[in-house]
Amino acid sequence: MVQYAVYLENICFSYEKHVVIKNLSLRAKPGEHIGIVGDSGCGKSTLLKILAGLYTPDHGTAVIAGEHLPENIRKQVALVMQNNSLFPLSIRDNITCGHDISDETVWAACQNASLANWIEKLPNGLDTKVGERGNQVSGGQAQRIQIARALCKDAPVILLDEPVSALDQDTGQSVLAALCKLTEGRTVIHVTHHQETLDDSYTIYRMEGGTMAHGCT
Ligand SMILES: Nc1ncnc2c1ncn2[C@@H]1O[C@H](COP(=O)(O)OP(=O)(O)O)[C@@H](O)[C@H]1O
Ligand SMILES: [Mg+2]
């Protein structure tokens, strides 16, 4: 039997009585890249939160990197969201999330996320505070900090929720280039409004009515 990195079988999920995910199945083999498109409000972010082990389905089976329990699933995935998910702490703390990670590893992640040149020029370097809601850094830098965090976590499954949709086109392109370093060789579920930003490695699915429409768009 093929070992899937992502295995969802007939899952359902509701907020209170509002059913958002209905009998949804999705499978990804290790290293597979899947793009998910769909109208606003159709449940894409909810699906990613289930895949991240932040929500538990009401029904159905969810196995991520061989793990069934949400607390174990959370160790196997790294999530990059649209924006506003930096902590009001230093750049280093935002990247390590308090884990004991060597400076060498943090700098390697910064290099791969194209952050190193900027951080080297800051008077306080990695100890620079990024402020409430990350508002002392640009949108592109905030996304790169999230990418560096995901690179340090070194999780096998990467979940991307419209990671460039809040950025202008040039910044978005350079963040996408940094994302390639993160997604290479890993299983990726990438939710996007901009299907054209996904390269040929992606299989595209469309979400409709809380489930996965058949076939590619
Ligand atoms: N925390 C929440 N509590 C209640 N309803 C929510 C919550 N988050 C999202 N929803 C609702 O669930 C539906 C799907 O939302 P979401 O997963 O964010 O969709 P998408 O990411 O595709 O835009 C929407 O109707 C939204 O209003
Ligand atoms: Mg969303």
XYZ file of C-alpha atoms and ligand atoms in Angstrom:
245
model
C 0.000 0.000 0.000
C 1.262 3.472 -0.895
C 2.143 5.546 2.127
C 0.473 8.946 1.758
C 1.899 12.109 3.328
C -1.621 13.573 3.347
C -4.626 11.261 3.656
C -8.094 12.717 4.165
C -11.040 10.397 3.676
C -14.610 11.691 3.737
C -14.019 14.388 6.313
C -16.729 16.773 7.526
C -16.268 19.905 9.620
C -18.711 22.499 10.991
C -18.394 25.742 12.914
C -21.283 25.296 15.386
C -24.113 24.361 12.985
C -22.499 25.878 9.881
C -21.237 22.955 7.791
C -18.109 24.083 5.912
C -16.363 20.847 4.824
C -18.548 18.066 3.415
C -17.271 14.553 2.666
C -13.942 15.829 1.430
C -11.188 13.408 0.420
C -7.638 14.384 -0.531
C -4.461 12.363 -0.891
C -0.897 13.452 -1.525
C 2.107 11.186 -1.843
C 5.388 12.229 -0.201
C 6.918 15.074 -2.214
C 3.730 15.741 -4.183
C 2.721 19.375 -4.799
C -1.009 20.156 -4.783
C -2.549 23.551 -5.535
C -6.072 24.324 -4.299
C -8.234 27.058 -5.809
C -11.838 28.013 -5.084
C -14.120 30.934 -4.361
C -13.686 33.004 -1.234
C -15.511 31.417 1.714
C -15.594 27.892 0.247
C -13.525 26.465 3.107
C -9.897 26.490 1.891
C -8.416 28.009 5.063
C -10.546 25.703 7.209
C -9.199 22.728 5.259
C -5.602 23.883 5.854
C -6.280 24.246 9.582
C -7.524 20.644 9.655
C -4.393 19.544 7.767
C -2.301 21.502 10.311
C -3.887 19.682 13.258
C -5.485 22.907 14.529
C -9.043 21.631 13.976
C -10.284 18.056 14.242
C -12.838 16.813 11.683
C -16.297 15.924 13.014
C -16.284 12.786 10.850
C -13.859 10.992 8.576
C -10.177 10.118 8.694
C -7.232 12.512 8.690
C -3.699 11.087 8.684
C -0.816 13.505 8.095
C 2.727 12.145 7.754
C 1.496 8.958 9.420
C 0.058 10.802 12.440
C -3.597 10.706 13.585
C -3.472 12.858 16.727
C -3.648 16.663 16.323
C -0.727 17.240 18.725
C 1.457 14.899 16.650
C 0.192 16.242 13.310
C 1.257 19.746 14.395
C 4.894 18.591 14.595
C 4.823 17.332 11.006
C 3.567 20.454 9.247
C 4.752 24.027 8.701
C 2.210 26.694 7.821
C 2.767 29.955 5.922
C -0.270 32.219 6.057
C -1.279 35.315 4.147
C -0.096 37.945 6.660
C -0.168 39.226 10.251
C 1.132 36.104 11.866
C 4.335 37.472 13.388
C 4.688 37.680 17.183
C 5.661 41.022 18.809
C 9.130 39.621 19.548
C 12.579 39.574 17.925
C 13.203 38.274 14.417
C 15.094 35.354 16.008
C 12.159 34.440 18.296
C 9.772 34.666 15.355
C 11.936 32.199 13.449
C 12.764 29.751 16.270
C 9.400 30.018 18.116
C 11.355 29.587 21.349
C 12.964 26.288 20.291
C 16.658 25.798 20.905
C 17.939 26.267 17.346
C 21.582 27.203 16.663
C 22.486 30.566 15.116
C 24.058 28.660 12.252
C 20.729 26.999 11.409
C 18.819 30.288 11.789
C 21.251 32.113 9.474
C 21.078 29.295 6.894
C 17.268 29.614 6.914
C 17.569 33.418 6.567
C 19.909 32.950 3.608
C 17.466 30.577 1.884
C 14.552 32.912 2.617
C 16.547 35.890 1.174
C 16.507 37.701 4.540
C 20.180 37.589 5.467
C 21.319 40.755 3.614
C 18.574 42.813 5.252
C 19.129 41.423 8.790
C 22.912 41.908 8.586
C 22.374 45.645 8.077
C 20.045 46.065 11.092
C 21.839 47.470 14.194
C 20.397 44.706 16.380
C 20.480 41.995 13.719
C 18.431 38.923 14.625
C 17.513 40.575 17.949
C 15.553 43.362 16.221
C 11.970 43.507 17.510
C 9.362 43.308 14.777
C 6.571 44.842 16.833
C 2.884 44.281 17.301
C 1.402 42.426 14.328
C 4.793 42.589 12.660
C 4.194 46.165 11.572
C 7.842 47.226 11.610
C 8.643 45.001 8.667
C 7.314 45.093 5.124
C 4.797 42.522 3.908
C 7.509 40.767 1.891
C 9.880 40.612 4.879
C 7.094 39.259 7.115
C 6.437 36.475 4.595
C 10.179 35.687 4.396
C 10.330 35.472 8.223
C 7.486 32.934 8.083
C 9.388 31.018 5.378
C 12.573 31.027 7.520
C 10.490 29.713 10.455
C 9.158 26.901 8.283
C 12.669 26.098 6.981
C 13.955 25.808 10.585
C 11.067 23.526 11.527
C 12.104 21.217 8.676
C 8.673 19.563 8.591
C 7.840 17.096 5.786
C 4.474 18.734 4.955
C 4.178 22.425 3.980
C 0.811 24.208 4.059
C 0.570 27.549 2.249
C -2.499 29.786 2.600
C -2.333 32.454 -0.116
C 1.238 33.329 0.886
C 1.705 36.097 -1.711
C -1.813 37.435 -2.224
C -1.274 40.467 0.055
C 1.905 41.493 -1.802
C 2.495 43.555 -4.935
C 3.542 41.572 -7.984
C 7.337 42.085 -7.775
C 7.487 41.358 -4.046
C 5.207 38.361 -4.597
C 7.562 36.985 -7.257
C 10.596 37.263 -4.974
C 8.718 35.626 -2.073
C 7.653 32.816 -4.433
C 11.329 32.302 -5.323
C 12.147 31.955 -1.593
C 9.202 29.550 -1.212
C 10.771 27.234 -3.816
C 13.607 26.526 -1.339
C 11.007 25.491 1.231
C 8.798 23.379 -1.021
C 11.561 21.476 -2.837
C 11.441 17.796 -1.892
C 8.533 18.282 0.532
C 4.807 17.559 0.312
C 2.985 20.840 -0.348
C -0.660 21.933 -0.194
C -0.775 25.475 -1.600
C -4.052 27.429 -1.484
C -4.003 30.320 -3.946
C -6.159 32.786 -5.829
C -3.407 33.023 -8.409
C -3.149 29.688 -10.131
C -0.618 31.176 -12.571
C 1.917 31.445 -9.725
C 2.077 27.638 -9.394
C 4.710 25.919 -11.528
C 4.355 22.663 -13.456
C 5.126 20.570 -10.380
C 1.590 21.297 -9.058
C -1.590 19.297 -9.577
C -4.512 21.729 -9.234
C -7.808 20.919 -7.533
C -10.839 23.164 -7.153
C -12.901 23.312 -3.955
C -16.636 23.799 -4.398
C -19.440 23.518 -1.875
C -17.104 22.331 0.886
C -15.659 19.444 -1.092
C -13.075 18.770 -3.775
C -14.449 19.057 -7.324
C -13.199 16.212 -9.498
C -10.332 16.621 -11.935
C -8.053 19.530 -12.645
C -9.227 23.009 -13.572
N -13.687 30.717 13.132
C -14.819 30.654 12.422
N -16.029 30.609 13.036
C -17.184 30.534 12.320
N -17.229 30.496 10.961
C -16.049 30.561 10.309
C -14.790 30.637 10.994
N -13.804 30.668 10.066
C -14.412 30.613 8.861
N -15.754 30.539 8.991
C -16.737 30.428 7.898
O -16.466 29.223 7.216
C -16.591 29.400 5.812
C -15.278 29.026 5.141
O -14.269 29.938 5.544
P -12.752 29.790 5.096
O -12.292 28.424 5.413
O -11.997 30.925 5.697
O -12.865 29.957 3.500
P -11.799 30.406 2.395
O -10.427 30.276 3.000
O -12.035 29.479 1.241
O -12.117 31.818 2.028
C -17.016 30.833 5.603
O -18.417 30.872 5.481
C -16.566 31.521 6.875
O -17.388 32.625 7.156
Mg -8.889 31.680 3.276
